[in-house]
Every structure is written in C-alpha cells, then in structure tokens.
C-alpha cells in the first residue's frame, strides 16, 4: 500500500508538515476545486488514529466519494472508509494503520492565510532592506570620507557640565568611575559629579556618601528611596530639576572614562545646533568567553560601522544613553526623560530629532564597559531593549 504518513508522528514531522502547508498554500490553492465549484481545500492537520474510529457526529462517506469531491487520489485503501464532520467540514480518511485529515477551506480562511503570507513577505523585505543598509554603511566606512568635525577642538571656553551616574546596587564598580571622573582632564570648577543612587540595597549609598564627604565641592549624590518609580529614565528625570548647567553627560556606573573623554564629549556642544552627543563603547572583558567575544563584534558593528557611517552620511546618529551627553535646554524643550520608557536613549533620540536638534557621534570618543558574561543576563538585556525600541517606534 502507499503510506501517506509515518506510523509514528514526531513533533519534528508535524512542524515540518505545518510549515510545508503554509509555504505551499498559494501553489496548491484552487487545485482541488471541482467543475461544480467545490471550495478550495488543503491539508490542515494530520494525526495518528486507530483503524476503527467511530463517532456519532460524523456522517458516513467512502474514500471514493471524497476523492470524487476533492479531485484528490488517496491511493488503494486497506480500510476504505471516510467520515465528515458536518459542522467543521473536516474529512477523515481512514487507512489502516494511519488516518489522513483534510478539509475544505472557505474564501475567508484562504484570505486570512494569504494575508499572513503577505505579512511574512513584508518582514522578509524589511530584513533585506536592513541588510542593504548595512552593506552601504560598511562600504562607506571602508571607502568613504570620514567626518569627525569636533575632534580637532582641543582648547576652548569649556562649558559648565553636570555628570550624572545612575547607580543601582553598584558597590563593586562605582568607586572606579568616581575615581576616573575625579581624575578627568577638565576644569574642576566647571564639572559637577552627581551620582544617582536608585534604591540600592547594597553599600552603594555608603560609598557615594564617603566620596561626597571627601570631595564636597565636586560630588553631590542623589538618593532615591524605596517606593520611587524604578528604572534608569525615572532616576534621570528625578535628578533633572537639580541640574543648573546646560550640559549633562551620562555614564552608567560600570563604565570607566579616560582622562580626556569629558572634553571630547563636551566639544560638540560648542555647536548650538547639537542637542546630544554620543561616544563609542568598547568592551573591557572581551577575552572572558564566547559570548563576550561575540558582543565585542556586535559593539564594533554598531559603533565602528553603523554609528560612524551615519555621521559620515549626515543622517541620524543615535544617542546611546551612556558615554554621551544631552543639552539640558533641548531636553526640557522636548519634555525631559520619559519615565515609562525602557529605552530612554532611543526615545530621546526620536524626540530630539523631531524637535530639530542634531546628534553628534565620533568613533574617537572611547569609553570602556563590561558586557554581560552569561546568556541569561544577555537575554534579559535584549528583551528590555526590544520592548523599549518597539515602544518608541510605535509612539513616534
């Protein structure tokens, strides 16, 4: 006999059958129509069953009747019996020891499936466009003219700035960034350091207060208590009313800025049209494992290629939320940080650009970070970014 299905249906086989059904539906659609106008049909489900099923809800039919109505040849039958569910239109052809389930699809069902395929095609086209964009950016970085309009600025009347450092349970690393900021090559009387303790439950608050006692003129911590709205954007928004300078630089607590980075990030703000500036993030713990090496490649693609190519082509670079800065007057003009955003950097990028401000980037503004070393931490990070970016795309 001809076996249409295996005796044992594994999940892999069922998944392959379902995928084949979706992919080849437009090809087979309409092939089963009879001259009398029978509805289009396709195999929608397969299942194993015993050779002698019975149900009072099914009307009797023969395999020959089904073949005649559908125009489909089911092969020689060992158990030449079929049944039809009058409510759903599902036909079941029993062949010892397997069962084949087929159904007639109405126009509404066929349209829904084809619309789903159109959506799938649209997604594929978007991915192709994204790949073409990356190719163009890579070509620009390899062969195009590189723009670093603010790098030559070494001496200037440097603006007064406030450096915000959001901290949540950062006792292991917060001392490193505070030491680095205190050692920065920037006029100390024009730079104020404001660590924002975001409801930490470890020794972060104690460390910040100790540094503030040792450097009262330079470090002024802000402590957010339990019950405050969680999240980095909410912490930054709470600190905004305390900022009297027009330039804010933002660093996450696990970053270590070099001595000259503060001047480099401040230089673009000498251009009154610049609303935000972004530097390059370089992983510090690359050799740890395979994941950190992969994230090093990701950072290189995102910053070395993507961000610098945007700057070269004079399209929109992205403010990245750390190793960057924002002009306070521009930030307040667009409503400040949105407290409910999971990707405050993307959100503020959209609003600044829509408000007519420029965003500057340079590959030469380097700062070092520790990337996630475990897959669960990376998955949580990606999930948060995906939700935040999607929210921003829908909102703007």
CSV table of C-alpha atoms in Angstrom, one decimal:
chain,number,residue,atom,x,y,z
A,1,UNK,CA,0.0,0.0,0.0
A,2,UNK,CA,1.0,3.6,-0.3
A,3,UNK,CA,1.7,5.2,3.1
A,4,UNK,CA,0.9,8.9,3.2
A,5,UNK,CA,2.0,9.4,6.8
A,6,UNK,CA,4.5,7.6,9.1
A,7,UNK,CA,3.3,5.2,11.7
A,8,UNK,CA,4.7,7.4,14.4
A,9,UNK,CA,4.3,11.2,14.1
A,10,UNK,CA,7.1,13.1,15.8
A,11,UNK,CA,6.9,16.8,16.8
A,12,UNK,CA,9.6,17.5,14.2
A,13,UNK,CA,7.5,15.8,11.5
A,14,UNK,CA,4.3,17.7,12.5
A,15,UNK,CA,6.2,21.0,12.5
A,16,UNK,CA,7.6,20.3,9.0
A,17,UNK,CA,4.2,19.4,7.7
A,18,UNK,CA,2.7,22.6,9.1
A,19,UNK,CA,5.4,24.7,7.6
A,20,UNK,CA,5.1,23.0,4.2
A,21,UNK,CA,1.3,23.6,4.3
A,22,UNK,CA,1.8,27.4,4.9
A,23,UNK,CA,4.6,27.8,2.3
A,24,UNK,CA,2.9,25.8,-0.5
A,25,UNK,CA,-0.6,27.0,0.1
A,26,UNK,CA,-0.6,29.6,-2.7
A,27,UNK,CA,0.7,27.0,-5.1
A,28,UNK,CA,-1.9,24.3,-4.3
A,29,UNK,CA,-4.8,26.8,-3.7
A,30,UNK,CA,-7.6,26.0,-6.1
A,31,UNK,CA,-6.2,22.8,-7.4
A,32,UNK,CA,-8.8,20.8,-5.6
A,33,UNK,CA,-11.8,22.7,-6.9
A,34,UNK,CA,-14.2,20.6,-8.9
A,35,UNK,CA,-16.0,21.7,-12.0
A,36,UNK,CA,-19.1,22.1,-9.9
A,37,UNK,CA,-17.4,24.8,-7.8
A,38,UNK,CA,-16.3,22.9,-4.7
A,39,UNK,CA,-14.4,25.0,-2.2
A,40,UNK,CA,-10.6,25.2,-2.2
A,41,UNK,CA,-9.1,22.6,0.1
A,42,UNK,CA,-5.8,22.0,1.7
A,43,UNK,CA,-4.4,19.6,4.3
A,44,UNK,CA,-4.7,21.3,7.6
A,45,UNK,CA,-3.9,18.7,10.2
A,46,UNK,CA,-2.6,15.1,10.4
A,47,UNK,CA,-2.9,12.8,13.3
A,48,UNK,CA,-2.5,9.1,14.0
A,49,UNK,CA,-5.6,7.1,14.9
A,50,UNK,CA,-6.7,3.6,15.2
A,51,UNK,CA,-8.1,1.8,12.2
A,52,UNK,CA,-11.6,1.6,13.5
A,53,UNK,CA,-12.7,5.0,14.9
A,54,UNK,CA,-16.3,5.8,15.4
A,55,UNK,CA,-18.3,8.9,16.2
A,56,UNK,CA,-22.0,9.6,16.1
A,57,UNK,CA,-21.3,13.2,15.0
A,58,UNK,CA,-19.8,12.1,11.7
A,59,UNK,CA,-21.8,11.3,8.6
A,60,UNK,CA,-20.7,8.2,6.7
A,61,UNK,CA,-18.8,8.6,3.4
A,62,UNK,CA,-16.4,6.5,1.4
A,63,UNK,CA,-12.9,7.3,0.3
A,64,UNK,CA,-14.2,7.2,-3.3
A,65,UNK,CA,-16.8,9.8,-2.5
A,66,UNK,CA,-14.1,12.0,-1.0
A,67,UNK,CA,-11.8,11.5,-4.0
A,68,UNK,CA,-14.6,12.4,-6.3
A,69,UNK,CA,-15.5,15.6,-4.5
A,70,UNK,CA,-11.9,16.8,-3.9
A,71,UNK,CA,-10.3,15.6,-7.1
A,72,UNK,CA,-7.6,14.0,-4.9
A,73,UNK,CA,-6.4,10.4,-5.3
A,74,UNK,CA,-5.8,8.8,-1.9
A,75,UNK,CA,-4.3,5.5,-3.1
A,76,UNK,CA,-5.5,2.0,-2.6
A,77,UNK,CA,-7.4,1.6,0.7
A,78,UNK,CA,-7.0,-1.2,3.2
A,79,UNK,CA,-9.9,0.2,5.2
A,80,UNK,CA,-11.9,2.1,2.6
A,81,UNK,CA,-13.9,4.4,4.9
A,82,UNK,CA,-14.2,8.1,5.3
A,83,UNK,CA,-16.2,10.4,7.6
A,84,UNK,CA,-17.2,14.1,7.5
A,85,UNK,CA,-17.9,16.5,10.4
A,86,UNK,CA,-20.9,18.4,9.1
A,87,UNK,CA,-20.1,21.4,11.4
A,88,UNK,CA,-16.4,21.9,10.5
A,89,UNK,CA,-16.3,20.4,7.1
A,90,UNK,CA,-13.4,18.2,8.1
A,91,UNK,CA,-13.0,14.9,6.2
A,92,UNK,CA,-11.2,12.0,7.7
A,93,UNK,CA,-10.0,9.2,5.5
A,94,UNK,CA,-9.1,6.0,7.5
A,95,UNK,CA,-6.4,3.7,6.1
A,96,UNK,CA,-5.0,1.1,8.3
A,97,UNK,CA,-2.9,2.0,10.3
A,98,UNK,CA,-3.0,5.7,9.6
A,99,UNK,CA,-5.5,8.5,9.2
A,100,UNK,CA,-5.4,11.5,6.8
A,101,UNK,CA,-7.3,14.6,7.8
A,102,UNK,CA,-8.3,17.1,5.1
A,103,UNK,CA,-10.8,19.9,5.0
A,104,UNK,CA,-12.5,22.3,2.6
A,105,UNK,CA,-11.5,25.9,3.2
A,106,UNK,CA,-13.9,28.7,2.6
A,107,UNK,CA,-12.9,32.0,1.0
A,108,UNK,CA,-12.5,33.7,4.3
A,109,UNK,CA,-10.0,31.1,5.6
A,110,UNK,CA,-8.0,31.3,2.4
A,111,UNK,CA,-7.8,35.1,2.5
A,112,UNK,CA,-6.6,35.0,6.1
A,113,UNK,CA,-3.8,32.6,5.3
A,114,UNK,CA,-2.7,34.7,2.3
A,115,UNK,CA,-2.8,37.8,4.3
A,116,UNK,CA,-0.5,36.1,6.8
A,117,UNK,CA,1.8,35.2,3.9
A,118,UNK,CA,1.9,38.8,2.8
A,119,UNK,CA,2.9,39.9,6.3
A,120,UNK,CA,5.7,37.3,6.2
A,121,UNK,CA,6.8,38.6,2.8
A,122,UNK,CA,6.8,42.1,4.2
A,123,UNK,CA,9.1,41.0,7.1
A,124,UNK,CA,11.5,39.4,4.7
A,125,UNK,CA,11.6,42.6,2.6
A,126,UNK,CA,12.4,44.7,5.7
A,127,UNK,CA,15.2,42.3,6.6
A,128,UNK,CA,16.6,42.6,3.1
A,129,UNK,CA,16.4,46.4,3.2
A,130,UNK,CA,18.2,46.3,6.6
A,131,UNK,CA,20.9,44.1,5.1
A,132,UNK,CA,21.3,46.5,2.1
A,133,UNK,CA,21.6,49.4,4.6
A,134,UNK,CA,24.4,47.6,6.5
A,135,UNK,CA,26.2,46.9,3.2
A,136,UNK,CA,26.1,50.6,2.3
A,137,UNK,CA,27.3,51.6,5.8
A,138,UNK,CA,30.2,49.1,5.6
A,139,UNK,CA,31.1,50.4,2.1
A,140,UNK,CA,31.1,54.0,3.5
A,141,UNK,CA,33.3,53.1,6.4
A,142,UNK,CA,35.8,51.3,4.2
A,143,UNK,CA,36.0,53.7,1.3
A,144,UNK,CA,34.0,56.9,2.1
A,145,UNK,CA,35.1,60.2,3.7
A,146,UNK,CA,35.2,60.0,7.5
A,147,UNK,CA,33.6,63.0,9.3
A,148,UNK,CA,35.0,64.0,12.7
A,149,UNK,CA,34.0,67.7,12.8
A,150,UNK,CA,34.5,68.2,16.5
A,151,UNK,CA,37.7,66.2,17.2
A,152,UNK,CA,40.2,69.0,16.3
A,153,UNK,CA,38.8,71.1,19.2
A,154,UNK,CA,41.4,70.9,22.0
A,155,UNK,CA,41.2,74.3,23.6
A,156,UNK,CA,38.0,76.2,24.2
A,157,UNK,CA,36.0,78.0,26.8
A,158,UNK,CA,34.7,74.8,28.2
A,159,UNK,CA,31.1,74.8,29.3
A,160,UNK,CA,29.9,74.1,32.8
A,161,UNK,CA,28.7,70.5,32.9
A,162,UNK,CA,27.0,68.0,35.2
A,163,UNK,CA,27.9,64.3,35.0
A,164,UNK,CA,25.1,62.0,36.0
A,165,UNK,CA,25.9,58.5,37.1
A,166,UNK,CA,22.8,56.3,37.7
A,167,UNK,CA,23.6,53.6,40.2
A,168,UNK,CA,21.6,50.5,41.3
A,169,UNK,CA,23.5,48.1,43.5
A,170,UNK,CA,26.8,49.1,42.1
A,171,UNK,CA,29.1,48.7,45.1
A,172,UNK,CA,31.5,46.6,43.1
A,173,UNK,CA,32.2,49.2,40.4
A,174,UNK,CA,31.0,52.6,41.5
A,175,UNK,CA,34.4,53.6,43.0
A,176,UNK,CA,36.1,53.0,39.7
A,177,UNK,CA,34.0,55.5,37.8
A,178,UNK,CA,34.1,58.1,40.6
A,179,UNK,CA,38.0,57.9,40.6
A,180,UNK,CA,38.1,58.2,36.8
A,181,UNK,CA,35.8,61.3,36.8
A,182,UNK,CA,37.8,63.0,39.6
A,183,UNK,CA,41.0,62.4,37.5
A,184,UNK,CA,39.4,63.8,34.3
A,185,UNK,CA,41.3,66.5,32.3
A,186,UNK,CA,38.6,69.1,32.7
A,187,UNK,CA,38.4,72.3,34.7
A,188,UNK,CA,37.2,71.0,38.1
A,189,UNK,CA,35.3,74.2,38.9
A,190,UNK,CA,33.2,73.6,35.7
A,191,UNK,CA,32.3,70.0,36.3
A,192,UNK,CA,29.9,68.6,38.9
A,193,UNK,CA,29.5,64.9,39.5
A,194,UNK,CA,26.0,63.7,40.6
A,195,UNK,CA,25.7,60.0,41.3
A,196,UNK,CA,22.1,59.0,41.4
A,197,UNK,CA,21.6,56.1,43.9
A,198,UNK,CA,18.5,54.4,42.5
A,199,UNK,CA,17.0,52.4,45.5
A,200,UNK,CA,20.2,50.4,46.0
A,201,UNK,CA,20.1,47.7,48.7
A,202,UNK,CA,23.9,47.2,49.0
A,203,UNK,CA,26.7,49.5,50.0
A,204,UNK,CA,26.3,51.9,47.1
A,205,UNK,CA,24.8,54.7,49.2
A,206,UNK,CA,27.5,54.4,51.8
A,207,UNK,CA,30.3,54.6,49.1
A,208,UNK,CA,28.7,57.6,47.5
A,209,UNK,CA,28.4,59.5,50.8
A,210,UNK,CA,32.0,58.7,51.6
A,211,UNK,CA,33.2,60.2,48.3
A,212,UNK,CA,30.9,63.2,48.8
A,213,UNK,CA,32.4,63.8,52.2
A,214,UNK,CA,35.9,63.7,50.7
A,215,UNK,CA,35.1,65.9,47.7
A,216,UNK,CA,32.1,68.1,48.8
A,217,UNK,CA,32.7,70.7,46.1
A,218,UNK,CA,32.7,68.1,43.3
A,219,UNK,CA,30.4,65.2,44.2
A,220,UNK,CA,26.8,65.7,45.2
A,221,UNK,CA,24.9,62.4,45.4
A,222,UNK,CA,21.2,62.0,45.0
A,223,UNK,CA,19.5,59.1,46.9
A,224,UNK,CA,16.2,57.7,45.6
A,225,UNK,CA,14.3,55.8,48.4
A,226,UNK,CA,12.2,52.7,48.1
A,227,UNK,CA,8.9,53.4,46.6
A,228,UNK,CA,10.3,55.7,43.9
A,229,UNK,CA,9.5,54.7,40.3
A,230,UNK,CA,12.0,52.1,39.2
A,231,UNK,CA,14.2,52.5,36.1
A,232,UNK,CA,17.1,54.5,34.7
A,233,UNK,CA,14.9,57.0,32.9
A,234,UNK,CA,12.9,57.7,36.1
A,235,UNK,CA,16.2,58.2,38.1
A,236,UNK,CA,17.5,60.6,35.5
A,237,UNK,CA,14.2,62.5,35.4
A,238,UNK,CA,14.3,62.9,39.2
A,239,UNK,CA,17.8,64.3,39.0
A,240,UNK,CA,17.0,66.8,36.2
A,241,UNK,CA,15.5,69.5,38.5
A,242,UNK,CA,18.8,69.6,40.4
A,243,UNK,CA,20.8,70.4,37.3
A,244,UNK,CA,21.7,74.0,36.9
A,245,UNK,CA,24.2,73.6,34.0
A,246,UNK,CA,23.1,73.4,30.3
A,247,UNK,CA,25.2,70.3,29.5
A,248,UNK,CA,24.6,66.8,31.0
A,249,UNK,CA,26.9,63.9,30.5
A,250,UNK,CA,25.7,60.4,31.4
A,251,UNK,CA,27.7,57.4,32.3
A,252,UNK,CA,26.5,54.0,33.6
A,253,UNK,CA,28.3,53.1,36.8
A,254,UNK,CA,30.2,50.2,35.3
A,255,UNK,CA,32.0,52.4,32.7
A,256,UNK,CA,35.5,53.8,33.1
A,257,UNK,CA,36.0,57.1,31.1
A,258,UNK,CA,39.5,58.1,30.1
A,259,UNK,CA,41.1,61.4,31.3
A,260,UNK,CA,40.4,63.2,28.0
A,261,UNK,CA,36.9,61.9,27.3
A,262,UNK,CA,35.0,64.6,29.2
A,263,UNK,CA,36.5,67.3,26.9
A,264,UNK,CA,35.8,65.2,23.8
A,265,UNK,CA,32.2,64.8,24.7
A,266,UNK,CA,31.7,68.4,25.7
A,267,UNK,CA,33.3,69.8,22.5
A,268,UNK,CA,30.3,69.2,20.1
A,269,UNK,CA,28.1,71.3,22.4
A,270,UNK,CA,30.1,74.3,21.3
A,271,UNK,CA,27.8,74.0,18.2
A,272,UNK,CA,24.5,75.5,19.3
A,273,UNK,CA,22.6,73.1,17.0
A,274,UNK,CA,23.8,70.0,18.7
A,275,UNK,CA,21.2,68.6,21.2
A,276,UNK,CA,23.1,65.3,22.1
A,277,UNK,CA,26.4,63.7,21.6
A,278,UNK,CA,27.5,60.0,21.7
A,279,UNK,CA,30.8,58.3,22.1
A,280,UNK,CA,32.0,54.7,21.3
A,281,UNK,CA,31.6,51.9,23.7
A,282,UNK,CA,34.4,49.3,23.9
A,283,UNK,CA,34.1,46.1,25.8
A,284,UNK,CA,36.6,45.6,28.6
A,285,UNK,CA,36.1,41.9,29.3
A,286,UNK,CA,36.3,40.6,25.7
A,287,UNK,CA,38.5,37.5,26.4
A,288,UNK,CA,36.2,36.1,29.1
A,289,UNK,CA,34.2,33.6,27.0
A,290,UNK,CA,32.5,33.2,23.6
A,291,UNK,CA,29.6,35.5,24.5
A,292,UNK,CA,31.8,38.4,25.4
A,293,UNK,CA,33.8,37.9,22.1
A,294,UNK,CA,30.5,37.9,20.2
A,295,UNK,CA,29.4,41.1,21.9
A,296,UNK,CA,32.7,42.7,21.1
A,297,UNK,CA,31.9,42.1,17.4
A,298,UNK,CA,28.4,43.4,17.9
A,299,UNK,CA,29.8,46.6,19.5
A,300,UNK,CA,32.2,47.0,16.7
A,301,UNK,CA,29.4,46.7,14.1
A,302,UNK,CA,27.1,49.0,16.0
A,303,UNK,CA,29.6,51.8,16.7
A,304,UNK,CA,32.6,51.4,14.3
A,305,UNK,CA,30.4,50.8,11.3
A,306,UNK,CA,26.8,51.8,11.9
A,307,UNK,CA,27.1,55.0,14.1
A,308,UNK,CA,30.2,56.4,12.3
A,309,UNK,CA,28.6,55.8,8.9
A,310,UNK,CA,25.5,57.7,9.9
A,311,UNK,CA,27.7,60.6,11.0
A,312,UNK,CA,29.6,60.4,7.6
A,313,UNK,CA,26.4,60.4,5.6
A,314,UNK,CA,24.9,63.1,7.8
A,315,UNK,CA,21.9,61.0,8.7
A,316,UNK,CA,20.6,60.4,12.2
A,317,UNK,CA,23.1,59.1,14.7
A,318,UNK,CA,21.7,57.6,17.9
A,319,UNK,CA,22.2,58.9,21.4
A,320,UNK,CA,23.1,55.7,23.3
A,321,UNK,CA,22.2,56.5,26.9
A,322,UNK,CA,25.7,56.3,28.2
A,323,UNK,CA,29.1,57.7,27.1
A,324,UNK,CA,27.1,60.6,25.9
A,325,UNK,CA,25.5,63.9,26.7
A,326,UNK,CA,22.4,66.0,26.3
A,327,UNK,CA,21.8,69.7,26.2
A,328,UNK,CA,19.5,70.5,29.1
A,329,UNK,CA,17.6,73.2,27.2
A,330,UNK,CA,16.9,70.8,24.4
A,331,UNK,CA,15.9,68.0,26.8
A,332,UNK,CA,13.5,70.3,28.6
A,333,UNK,CA,12.1,71.6,25.3
A,334,UNK,CA,11.1,68.0,24.3
A,335,UNK,CA,9.6,67.1,27.8
A,336,UNK,CA,12.6,65.5,29.6
A,337,UNK,CA,13.1,61.8,30.0
A,338,UNK,CA,10.1,59.7,29.7
A,339,UNK,CA,9.8,57.7,32.9
A,340,UNK,CA,7.9,54.8,31.5
A,341,UNK,CA,10.5,54.1,28.7
A,342,UNK,CA,12.7,51.0,28.8
A,343,UNK,CA,15.0,52.5,26.1
A,344,UNK,CA,15.3,56.2,27.2
A,345,UNK,CA,18.2,56.6,24.7
A,346,UNK,CA,16.1,55.7,21.7
A,347,UNK,CA,13.1,57.6,23.0
A,348,UNK,CA,15.1,60.8,23.5
A,349,UNK,CA,16.8,60.4,20.1
A,350,UNK,CA,13.4,60.4,18.4
A,351,UNK,CA,12.2,63.5,20.2
A,352,UNK,CA,15.4,65.5,19.8
A,353,UNK,CA,15.4,64.8,16.0
A,354,UNK,CA,11.7,65.6,15.7
A,355,UNK,CA,12.4,68.8,17.6
A,356,UNK,CA,15.1,69.9,15.1
A,357,UNK,CA,18.2,69.1,17.1
A,358,UNK,CA,21.4,67.4,15.7
A,359,UNK,CA,23.0,64.4,17.3
A,360,UNK,CA,26.8,64.2,17.0
A,361,UNK,CA,28.9,61.0,17.1
A,362,UNK,CA,32.6,60.3,16.9
A,363,UNK,CA,34.4,57.0,16.9
A,364,UNK,CA,37.3,58.6,18.7
A,365,UNK,CA,35.3,59.2,21.9
A,366,UNK,CA,36.0,55.9,23.5
A,367,UNK,CA,34.9,54.5,26.9
A,368,UNK,CA,35.1,51.0,28.3
A,369,UNK,CA,32.4,48.8,29.7
A,370,UNK,CA,31.9,45.3,31.0
A,371,UNK,CA,29.5,43.4,28.7
A,372,UNK,CA,27.3,40.6,30.0
A,373,UNK,CA,29.1,37.3,30.6
A,374,UNK,CA,26.2,35.0,30.8
A,375,UNK,CA,23.4,34.2,28.4
A,376,UNK,CA,20.5,34.8,30.8
A,377,UNK,CA,21.8,38.3,31.5
A,378,UNK,CA,22.2,39.0,27.8
A,379,UNK,CA,18.7,37.7,27.1
A,380,UNK,CA,17.2,40.0,29.7
A,381,UNK,CA,19.1,42.9,28.2
A,382,UNK,CA,18.0,42.2,24.7
A,383,UNK,CA,14.4,41.7,25.9
A,384,UNK,CA,14.4,45.1,27.6
A,385,UNK,CA,15.9,46.8,24.5
A,386,UNK,CA,13.5,45.2,22.2
A,387,UNK,CA,10.5,46.3,24.2
A,388,UNK,CA,11.8,49.8,24.6
A,389,UNK,CA,12.7,50.2,20.9
A,390,UNK,CA,9.3,48.8,19.8
A,391,UNK,CA,7.5,51.2,22.2
A,392,UNK,CA,9.5,54.2,20.7
A,393,UNK,CA,8.9,53.1,17.1
A,394,UNK,CA,5.1,52.8,17.8
A,395,UNK,CA,5.0,56.1,19.7
A,396,UNK,CA,6.8,58.2,17.1
